[in-house]
Short mmCIF file of C-alpha atoms in Angstrom, two decimals:
data_model
loop_
_atom_site.label_atom_id
_atom_site.label_comp_id
_atom_site.label_asym_id
_atom_site.label_seq_id
_atom_site.Cartn_x
_atom_site.Cartn_y
_atom_site.Cartn_z
CA MET A 1 -213.94 27.86 120.93
CA LEU A 2 -217.58 26.72 120.84
CA HIS A 3 -218.86 23.51 119.27
CA SER A 4 -222.54 23.45 118.28
CA HIS A 5 -224.10 20.04 117.66
CA LEU A 6 -227.30 18.04 118.08
CA PRO A 7 -228.22 14.78 116.34
CA TRP A 8 -231.07 14.74 113.83
CA LEU A 9 -234.25 15.17 115.88
CA ALA A 10 -236.90 16.40 113.44
CA ASN A 11 -239.97 14.13 113.24
CA HIS A 12 -238.68 11.84 116.00
CA GLY A 13 -241.15 12.76 118.73
CA ARG A 14 -240.90 15.55 121.26
CA TRP A 15 -240.36 14.82 124.94
CA PRO A 16 -237.84 14.10 126.43
CA VAL A 17 -235.11 13.85 123.77
CA GLY A 18 -236.87 14.36 120.47
CA GLU A 19 -237.61 17.74 118.90
CA GLU A 20 -237.99 19.29 122.37
CA TRP A 21 -234.22 18.95 122.75
CA LEU A 22 -233.68 21.01 119.58
CA TYR A 23 -236.12 23.77 120.54
CA GLN A 24 -234.85 24.05 124.11
CA SER A 25 -231.26 24.40 122.83
CA TRP A 26 -232.33 26.82 120.10
CA ALA A 27 -234.25 29.05 122.51
CA SER A 28 -231.83 28.83 125.43
CA SER A 29 -228.44 28.72 123.63
CA TYR A 30 -228.45 29.57 119.94
CA LEU A 31 -230.70 32.64 120.21
CA PRO A 32 -228.79 34.28 123.11
CA VAL A 33 -225.28 33.24 122.00
CA PHE A 34 -225.87 34.65 118.52
CA GLU A 35 -227.30 37.80 120.14
CA VAL A 36 -224.08 38.13 122.14
CA LEU A 37 -221.98 37.73 118.98
CA ARG A 38 -224.06 40.28 117.05
CA GLY A 39 -223.60 42.72 119.92
CA LEU A 40 -219.85 42.20 119.93
CA ALA A 41 -219.71 42.68 116.15
CA ALA A 42 -221.77 45.88 116.39
CA ASP A 43 -219.30 47.21 118.98
CA GLY A 44 -216.35 46.57 116.67
CA TYR A 45 -215.01 43.33 118.15
CA ARG A 46 -213.41 40.95 115.65
CA ASP A 47 -211.93 37.42 115.78
CA GLN A 48 -213.71 36.60 119.04
CA MET A 49 -214.10 32.84 118.69
CA SER A 50 -213.95 29.80 116.47
CA LEU A 51 -217.57 28.65 116.24
CA GLY A 52 -218.25 25.09 115.11
CA ILE A 53 -221.60 24.27 113.50
CA THR A 54 -222.07 20.63 112.50
CA PRO A 55 -223.84 20.01 109.18
CA VAL A 56 -226.58 17.98 110.87
CA LEU A 57 -227.40 20.90 113.18
CA ALA A 58 -227.17 23.45 110.37
CA ALA A 59 -229.67 21.38 108.38
CA GLN A 60 -232.18 21.49 111.25
CA LEU A 61 -231.75 25.24 111.74
CA ASP A 62 -232.68 25.68 108.05
CA ASP A 63 -235.38 23.00 107.88
CA PRO A 64 -238.92 24.39 107.19
CA HIS A 65 -240.54 21.88 109.56
CA CYS A 66 -238.11 22.78 112.35
CA LEU A 67 -238.55 26.50 111.76
CA SER A 68 -242.35 26.41 111.97
CA SER A 69 -242.26 24.02 114.92
CA MET A 70 -239.76 26.23 116.72
CA TYR A 71 -242.12 29.18 116.36
CA GLU A 72 -244.93 27.07 117.82
CA TRP A 73 -242.66 25.96 120.66
CA LEU A 74 -241.81 29.57 121.54
CA ALA A 75 -245.51 30.46 121.54
CA ASP A 76 -246.22 27.47 123.78
CA TRP A 77 -243.47 28.63 126.15
CA GLN A 78 -245.21 31.98 126.38
CA LEU A 79 -248.61 30.37 127.00
CA ARG A 80 -247.17 28.20 129.78
CA SER A 81 -245.66 31.35 131.30
CA MET A 82 -249.06 33.06 131.22
CA GLU A 83 -250.62 30.09 133.01
CA ALA A 84 -247.99 30.28 135.73
CA ALA A 85 -248.42 34.07 136.04
CA VAL A 86 -252.05 33.69 137.22
CA SER A 87 -251.31 30.91 139.70
CA ARG A 88 -252.42 31.22 143.32
CA ASP A 89 -248.87 30.29 144.37
CA ALA A 90 -246.71 33.40 144.76
CA ASP A 91 -243.46 31.71 143.69
CA ARG A 92 -245.13 30.29 140.59
CA ARG A 93 -246.61 33.72 139.74
CA GLU A 94 -243.15 35.29 139.94
CA LEU A 95 -241.78 32.46 137.78
CA GLY A 96 -244.54 33.05 135.22
CA HIS A 97 -243.86 36.79 134.95
CA ARG A 98 -240.12 36.18 134.58
CA GLU A 99 -240.58 33.46 131.96
CA TYR A 100 -243.12 35.57 130.06
CA ARG A 101 -240.54 38.33 129.65
CA SER A 102 -237.94 35.80 128.52
CA SER A 103 -240.28 34.11 126.05
CA ALA A 104 -241.39 37.46 124.62
CA HIS A 105 -237.76 38.44 124.06
CA ALA A 106 -237.02 35.07 122.42
CA ILE A 107 -240.03 35.41 120.10
CA GLY A 108 -238.83 38.87 119.10
CA GLU A 109 -235.34 37.54 118.38
CA PHE A 110 -236.72 34.67 116.35
CA GLU A 111 -239.12 36.84 114.33
CA THR A 112 -236.42 39.42 113.63
CA HIS A 113 -233.43 37.23 112.86
CA TRP A 114 -234.32 33.54 112.40
CA GLN A 115 -237.52 33.17 110.39
CA HIS A 116 -235.57 32.42 107.21
CA GLY A 117 -233.37 29.86 108.94
CA GLY A 118 -229.98 29.72 110.57
CA SER A 119 -227.89 30.19 107.43
CA PRO A 120 -228.48 33.96 107.10
CA GLN A 121 -227.49 34.39 110.75
CA ILE A 122 -224.34 32.31 110.39
CA ARG A 123 -223.37 34.03 107.15
CA SER A 124 -223.78 37.48 108.74
CA LEU A 125 -221.48 36.48 111.63
CA ILE A 126 -218.88 35.25 109.15
CA ASP A 127 -219.12 38.52 107.20
CA SER A 128 -218.81 40.61 110.36
CA GLY A 129 -215.46 38.98 111.16
CA VAL A 130 -216.49 38.27 114.75
CA ILE A 131 -216.10 34.49 114.29
CA GLU A 132 -214.16 31.89 112.40
CA LEU A 133 -216.64 29.20 111.36
CA LEU A 134 -215.56 25.58 111.76
CA GLY A 135 -217.18 22.79 109.75
CA GLY A 136 -217.17 19.06 110.19
CA PRO A 137 -218.28 15.66 108.84
CA LEU A 138 -221.89 15.32 107.74
CA ALA A 139 -223.59 13.64 110.71
CA HIS A 140 -221.04 13.71 113.56
CA PRO A 141 -219.64 10.16 113.29
CA PHE A 142 -217.00 8.79 115.62
CA GLN A 143 -214.47 8.88 112.79
CA PRO A 144 -211.80 6.40 113.97
CA LEU A 145 -214.36 3.56 114.03
CA LEU A 146 -215.79 4.40 110.61
CA ASP A 147 -214.96 2.61 107.36
CA PRO A 148 -212.27 4.91 105.83
CA ARG A 149 -214.28 5.21 102.63
CA LEU A 150 -217.36 6.49 104.46
CA ARG A 151 -215.18 8.63 106.73
CA ARG A 152 -213.61 10.43 103.78
CA PHE A 153 -217.01 10.83 102.10
CA SER A 154 -218.59 12.24 105.27
CA LEU A 155 -215.84 14.82 105.72
CA ARG A 156 -215.76 15.85 102.07
CA GLU A 157 -219.53 16.25 101.87
CA GLY A 158 -219.69 17.99 105.25
CA LEU A 159 -217.32 20.66 103.96
CA ALA A 160 -219.32 20.87 100.73
CA ASP A 161 -222.46 21.40 102.83
CA ALA A 162 -220.85 24.43 104.49
CA HIS A 163 -220.06 25.87 101.06
CA SER A 164 -223.59 25.30 99.78
CA ARG A 165 -225.22 26.93 102.85
CA TRP A 166 -222.87 29.84 103.48
CA ARG A 167 -220.63 30.16 100.39
CA TYR A 168 -217.79 29.64 102.83
CA ASP A 169 -215.10 26.98 102.94
CA PRO A 170 -214.03 26.22 106.53
CA ALA A 171 -210.28 25.95 107.00
CA GLY A 172 -210.80 24.17 110.31
CA ILE A 173 -213.08 21.61 111.90
CA TRP A 174 -214.07 20.43 115.33
CA ALA A 175 -213.52 16.70 114.87
CA PRO A 176 -216.54 14.87 116.36
CA GLU A 177 -215.75 13.98 119.98
CA CYS A 178 -212.19 15.28 119.26
CA ALA A 179 -211.62 11.69 118.10
CA PHE A 180 -208.44 10.83 116.24
CA THR A 181 -206.58 7.84 114.90
CA PRO A 182 -203.15 8.06 113.24
CA GLY A 183 -203.46 8.62 109.49
CA MET A 184 -206.51 10.86 109.69
CA GLU A 185 -204.23 13.89 109.37
CA ARG A 186 -203.52 12.92 105.75
CA GLU A 187 -207.26 12.63 105.07
CA TYR A 188 -207.70 16.09 106.56
CA ALA A 189 -204.95 17.48 104.34
CA ALA A 190 -206.52 15.91 101.24
CA ALA A 191 -209.90 17.44 102.11
CA GLY A 192 -208.42 20.92 102.60
CA VAL A 193 -208.67 20.99 106.40
CA ARG A 194 -205.82 23.03 107.86
CA HIS A 195 -206.52 22.77 111.59
CA PHE A 196 -208.66 20.76 114.00
CA MET A 197 -209.31 20.22 117.69
CA VAL A 198 -208.04 17.51 120.03
CA ASP A 199 -208.26 17.25 123.79
CA GLY A 200 -205.33 18.38 125.90
CA PRO A 201 -204.10 14.90 126.93
CA SER A 202 -203.61 14.03 123.25
CA LEU A 203 -200.74 16.53 123.38
CA HIS A 204 -199.68 15.32 126.85
CA GLY A 205 -201.13 18.51 128.29
CA ASP A 206 -198.75 20.74 126.32
CA THR A 207 -201.42 22.92 124.70
CA ALA A 208 -199.47 26.20 124.68
CA LEU A 209 -199.09 26.00 120.88
CA GLY A 210 -200.80 24.31 117.96
CA ARG A 211 -198.84 21.37 116.55
CA PRO A 212 -198.49 20.16 112.96
CA VAL A 213 -199.40 16.48 112.85
CA GLY A 214 -196.98 13.95 111.38
CA ASP A 215 -195.49 15.01 108.07
CA THR A 216 -198.44 17.26 107.14
CA ASP A 217 -199.06 20.97 107.71
CA VAL A 218 -202.41 20.19 109.38
CA VAL A 219 -202.31 21.72 112.86
CA ALA A 220 -203.90 20.19 115.97
CA PHE A 221 -204.96 22.61 118.68
CA GLY A 222 -205.42 21.12 122.16
CA ARG A 223 -208.08 22.13 124.67
CA ASP A 224 -206.48 23.55 127.81
CA LEU A 225 -208.09 21.54 130.60
CA SER A 226 -206.80 23.81 133.35
CA VAL A 227 -208.87 26.64 131.90
CA SER A 228 -211.79 24.74 130.37
CA TYR A 229 -212.54 22.74 133.54
CA ARG A 230 -212.87 26.03 135.43
CA VAL A 231 -216.26 26.17 133.74
CA TRP A 232 -217.06 22.61 132.75
CA SER A 233 -216.05 20.48 135.71
CA PRO A 234 -219.10 18.63 137.09
CA LYS A 235 -217.61 18.85 140.59
CA SER A 236 -216.33 22.42 140.75
CA GLY A 237 -217.46 24.24 137.57
CA TYR A 238 -219.20 27.58 137.79
CA PRO A 239 -222.67 26.34 136.67
CA GLY A 240 -222.98 24.35 139.90
CA HIS A 241 -223.04 27.46 142.11
CA ALA A 242 -225.99 27.58 144.48
CA ALA A 243 -227.35 30.86 143.05
CA TYR A 244 -227.61 29.75 139.44
CA ARG A 245 -230.77 28.29 137.97
CA ASP A 246 -231.04 24.53 138.31
CA PHE A 247 -231.20 22.66 135.01
CA HIS A 248 -232.74 19.43 136.25
CA THR A 249 -235.68 20.64 138.35
CA TYR A 250 -239.03 21.28 136.63
CA ASP A 251 -242.34 22.70 137.73
CA HIS A 252 -244.35 19.90 136.20
CA GLU A 253 -247.58 21.89 135.94
CA THR A 254 -245.99 24.35 133.52
CA GLY A 255 -242.77 22.69 132.33
CA LEU A 256 -240.78 25.71 133.54
CA LYS A 257 -237.65 25.64 135.67
CA PRO A 258 -238.37 27.35 138.99
CA SER A 259 -235.40 26.52 141.21
CA ARG A 260 -231.87 27.52 141.91
CA VAL A 261 -229.13 24.92 142.41
CA THR A 262 -229.30 25.55 146.19
CA GLY A 263 -226.73 22.80 146.89
CA ARG A 264 -225.09 19.94 145.05
CA ASN A 265 -226.78 17.22 147.09
CA VAL A 266 -230.12 18.93 147.68
CA PRO A 267 -233.07 16.88 146.29
CA SER A 268 -235.18 18.58 143.63
CA ASP A 269 -238.23 18.95 145.87
CA GLN A 270 -236.14 20.82 148.45
CA LYS A 271 -234.46 23.31 146.13
CA LYS A 272 -235.19 26.97 146.75
CA PRO A 273 -236.88 29.30 144.22
CA TYR A 274 -234.59 30.90 141.64
CA ASP A 275 -233.83 34.52 142.51
CA PRO A 276 -232.21 36.56 139.69
CA SER A 277 -231.16 39.24 142.19
CA ARG A 278 -228.63 36.75 143.62
CA VAL A 279 -226.92 36.21 140.27
CA ALA A 280 -225.12 39.45 139.34
CA ALA A 281 -222.51 39.37 142.09
CA VAL A 282 -221.81 35.66 141.60
CA LEU A 283 -221.53 36.08 137.84
CA ASP A 284 -219.03 38.95 138.17
CA LYS A 285 -217.00 36.87 140.60
CA HIS A 286 -216.85 33.98 138.13
CA VAL A 287 -215.96 36.31 135.25
CA ASP A 288 -213.08 37.78 137.26
CA ASP A 289 -211.92 34.33 138.36
CA PHE A 290 -211.87 33.01 134.78
CA VAL A 291 -210.19 36.09 133.33
CA GLY A 292 -207.57 36.07 136.06
CA HIS A 293 -206.87 32.37 135.61
CA VAL A 294 -206.50 32.75 131.83
CA ARG A 295 -204.05 35.62 132.30
CA GLU A 296 -201.99 33.70 134.86
CA ARG A 297 -202.00 30.61 132.66
CA LEU A 298 -200.78 32.58 129.65
CA ILE A 299 -197.98 34.17 131.65
CA ALA A 300 -196.88 30.83 133.09
CA GLU A 301 -197.02 28.97 129.76
CA SER A 302 -195.17 31.77 127.94
CA ARG A 303 -192.40 31.61 130.52
CA ARG A 304 -192.26 27.83 130.29
CA ILE A 305 -191.82 27.69 126.51
CA GLY A 306 -189.84 30.94 126.16
CA ARG A 307 -192.23 32.52 123.66
CA PRO A 308 -195.82 33.83 123.57
CA ALA A 309 -198.26 31.02 124.31
CA LEU A 310 -201.95 30.50 123.69
CA VAL A 311 -204.78 29.06 125.76
CA VAL A 312 -207.65 27.24 124.04
CA ALA A 313 -210.84 27.34 126.11
CA ALA A 314 -213.26 24.98 124.38
CA PHE A 315 -216.88 24.17 125.21
CA ASP A 316 -220.14 22.91 123.76
CA THR A 317 -222.29 25.85 122.71
CA GLU A 318 -225.28 24.23 124.38
CA LEU A 319 -223.59 24.66 127.76
CA PHE A 320 -224.27 28.38 127.47
CA GLY A 321 -227.96 28.89 128.15
CA HIS A 322 -229.40 25.40 127.79
CA TRP A 323 -227.40 23.71 130.55
CA TRP A 324 -226.16 26.88 132.25
CA HIS A 325 -228.92 29.49 132.17
CA GLU A 326 -226.55 32.37 132.98
CA GLY A 327 -223.88 31.15 130.53
CA PRO A 328 -224.52 33.64 127.69
CA MET A 329 -224.24 36.57 130.12
CA TRP A 330 -220.99 35.13 131.47
CA LEU A 331 -219.65 34.64 127.93
CA ASN A 332 -220.45 38.22 126.94
CA LYS A 333 -218.76 39.64 130.02
CA VAL A 334 -215.68 37.43 129.63
CA LEU A 335 -215.09 38.35 125.99
CA ARG A 336 -215.34 42.04 126.81
CA ARG A 337 -213.23 41.78 129.99
CA LEU A 338 -210.27 39.77 128.66
CA PRO A 339 -208.80 42.61 126.50
CA GLU A 340 -209.01 44.93 129.52
CA VAL A 341 -206.40 42.82 131.32
CA GLY A 342 -204.13 42.55 128.28
CA VAL A 343 -205.31 39.22 126.87
CA GLN A 344 -205.67 39.04 123.10
CA VAL A 345 -208.80 37.09 122.18
CA GLY A 346 -208.66 35.23 118.88
CA THR A 347 -209.61 32.30 116.69
CA LEU A 348 -207.78 29.12 115.78
CA ALA A 349 -207.19 30.50 112.28
CA GLY A 350 -205.79 33.68 113.81
CA ALA A 351 -203.51 31.69 116.13
CA ARG A 352 -202.14 29.80 113.16
CA ARG A 353 -201.72 33.01 111.13
CA ASP A 354 -199.91 34.74 114.00
CA GLY A 355 -197.42 31.91 114.50
CA TYR A 356 -198.72 30.16 117.63
CA VAL A 357 -197.51 26.85 116.19
CA GLY A 358 -194.77 24.63 117.55
CA GLU A 359 -192.90 21.54 116.43
CA PRO A 360 -194.62 18.59 114.67
CA VAL A 361 -196.10 15.82 116.79
CA ASP A 362 -197.36 12.28 116.25
CA LEU A 363 -200.82 12.13 117.79
CA PRO A 364 -202.03 8.94 119.50
CA ALA A 365 -205.47 7.42 119.15
CA SER A 366 -207.60 9.61 121.41
CA SER A 367 -210.83 11.48 122.11
CA TRP A 368 -212.18 13.89 124.71
CA GLY A 369 -214.35 11.20 126.31
CA SER A 370 -213.82 9.29 129.54
CA GLY A 371 -210.22 8.12 129.81
CA LYS A 372 -209.41 10.27 126.76
CA ASP A 373 -209.52 7.07 124.71
CA TRP A 374 -212.40 5.47 122.74
CA ARG A 375 -214.10 3.53 125.56
CA VAL A 376 -217.30 5.60 125.45
CA TRP A 377 -217.82 4.65 121.80
CA ASN A 378 -216.36 1.13 121.65
CA GLY A 379 -216.37 -0.09 125.27
CA PRO A 380 -218.16 -3.21 126.58
CA GLN A 381 -221.49 -1.41 127.03
CA VAL A 382 -221.74 -0.54 123.33
CA GLN A 383 -220.04 -3.48 121.59
CA HIS A 384 -223.41 -4.45 120.12
CA LEU A 385 -223.60 -1.01 118.49
CA VAL A 386 -220.03 -1.24 117.19
CA GLN A 387 -220.85 -4.57 115.55
CA LEU A 388 -224.19 -3.37 114.23
CA ASN A 389 -222.64 -0.20 112.78
CA ALA A 390 -219.96 -2.21 110.99
CA GLU A 391 -222.60 -4.49 109.46
CA VAL A 392 -224.81 -1.56 108.45
CA VAL A 393 -221.92 0.26 106.77
CA GLU A 394 -220.69 -2.83 104.94
CA THR A 395 -224.19 -3.66 103.68
CA ALA A 396 -224.87 -0.05 102.69
CA LEU A 397 -221.64 0.40 100.73
CA ASP A 398 -222.05 -2.94 98.94
CA THR A 399 -225.63 -2.08 98.00
CA VAL A 400 -224.73 1.40 96.80
CA ASP A 401 -221.87 0.02 94.70
CA LYS A 402 -224.26 -2.40 92.99
CA ARG A 403 -226.92 0.25 92.38
CA LEU A 404 -224.45 2.74 90.96
CA ALA A 405 -222.53 0.33 88.74
CA GLY A 406 -222.63 1.97 85.32
CA ALA A 407 -225.17 4.60 86.46
CA GLN A 408 -225.13 7.93 84.64
CA THR A 409 -227.42 9.86 87.00
CA ARG A 410 -227.98 10.42 90.70
CA ASP A 411 -229.79 7.56 92.40
CA ARG A 412 -232.25 8.72 95.10
CA VAL A 413 -232.39 5.30 96.69
CA ALA A 414 -228.61 5.21 97.02
CA ASP A 415 -228.72 8.72 98.48
CA GLN A 416 -231.22 7.60 101.11
CA ILE A 417 -229.20 4.49 101.97
CA VAL A 418 -226.10 6.60 102.61
CA ARG A 419 -228.11 9.24 104.49
CA GLU A 420 -229.64 6.72 106.90
CA THR A 421 -226.31 4.95 107.31
CA LEU A 422 -224.68 8.21 108.38
CA MET A 423 -227.51 8.85 110.83
CA THR A 424 -227.11 5.37 112.28
CA VAL A 425 -223.37 5.70 112.95
CA GLN A 426 -223.58 9.11 114.66
CA SER A 427 -221.46 9.27 117.80
CA ASP A 428 -224.44 10.41 119.89
CA TRP A 429 -226.12 7.01 120.25
CA PRO A 430 -223.27 5.05 121.90
CA PHE A 431 -222.50 8.12 124.01
CA MET A 432 -226.07 8.14 125.34
CA VAL A 433 -225.86 4.41 126.12
CA SER A 434 -222.44 4.60 127.79
CA LYS A 435 -223.45 7.63 129.86
CA ASP A 436 -226.98 6.35 130.56
CA THR A 437 -228.53 9.67 129.50
CA ALA A 438 -231.69 8.28 127.86
#
């Protein structure tokens, strides 16, 4: 299960967290991950993953400004690589040659597959049967803290956005931040959502089956932390291995990333040059470790519950390539290796269809953030944002009601009020404050 999301970044500056964030993720994650999925589809693989694309990201992948700017960004990447390739420094020359090859490949991918936007790519993956596409609310709000009226509107219109872009109606969603409050299951049912994601602790760690929520037939699937943290743990996850490329260290003359992780506590200026020849053996080791752990987990969980169990390994798409340079290669190898050891790979929709569903459960208020509660989005550090968001939403809805009273046509001012309100209450802003990431 992969969840693809970025907040709206177009026309909000470049470095460090404006449009640059979009183009880095596009070049490093979306291009190679989609290439992996196309390769799997071409080789006859089906039902390989549930792939979430948030409406706010889909809009940027289709936006003419973002498309032309992405092309410019790729060309700039290639120019920076050429500058490095003629450096007097041997390590920088090697970096330049390596990055030139990577940028040339990315430009070829973009020119061949992406020049008309992301929607044709996403639609082709849907048609190939290699993915189940998951939708979501319009602008990734933290739903439990949202006025129920705006929450229902955001979900309904987010699903409508998927239909308008891809002529496809998602049966499932990745709920933003896996956030839940009791009663939302009925809103999901009313909107036509049949399954959604929560974090494992929401189901008390019992993630071996999906669970209908309350008195509805809406199924919650829980992320298996035992498996997912094999990759994602900041302390012991695979991306932190010394041989992999370091995400945080830049060569500031070229903006390229020259170093390997080297060690967890090694300062950036002491990290050693990245050496691709070190990667293959480490990558194969991590593929085998993950595949073996998934198989053992499935066997143990099936024995525990007395019936075939499932394991949901869930990650942000941007982990693969953007944060973890070698991630797309790892993903490709894992998906091809799992069937070889007897593991059936599938989607959430396929799990539901094939009966991997247990008894109903009453879900608590929860998220996948720190503490598995809401503290990241409503804790002491962001109370000013919680209050501000409530005031913005109340003012916006009151104003829209007044403007639309008796109106017979669409009102562009009302549209813009709602649009900017949704952008304001995105979950990303309090997350960035709580985590001190900007």
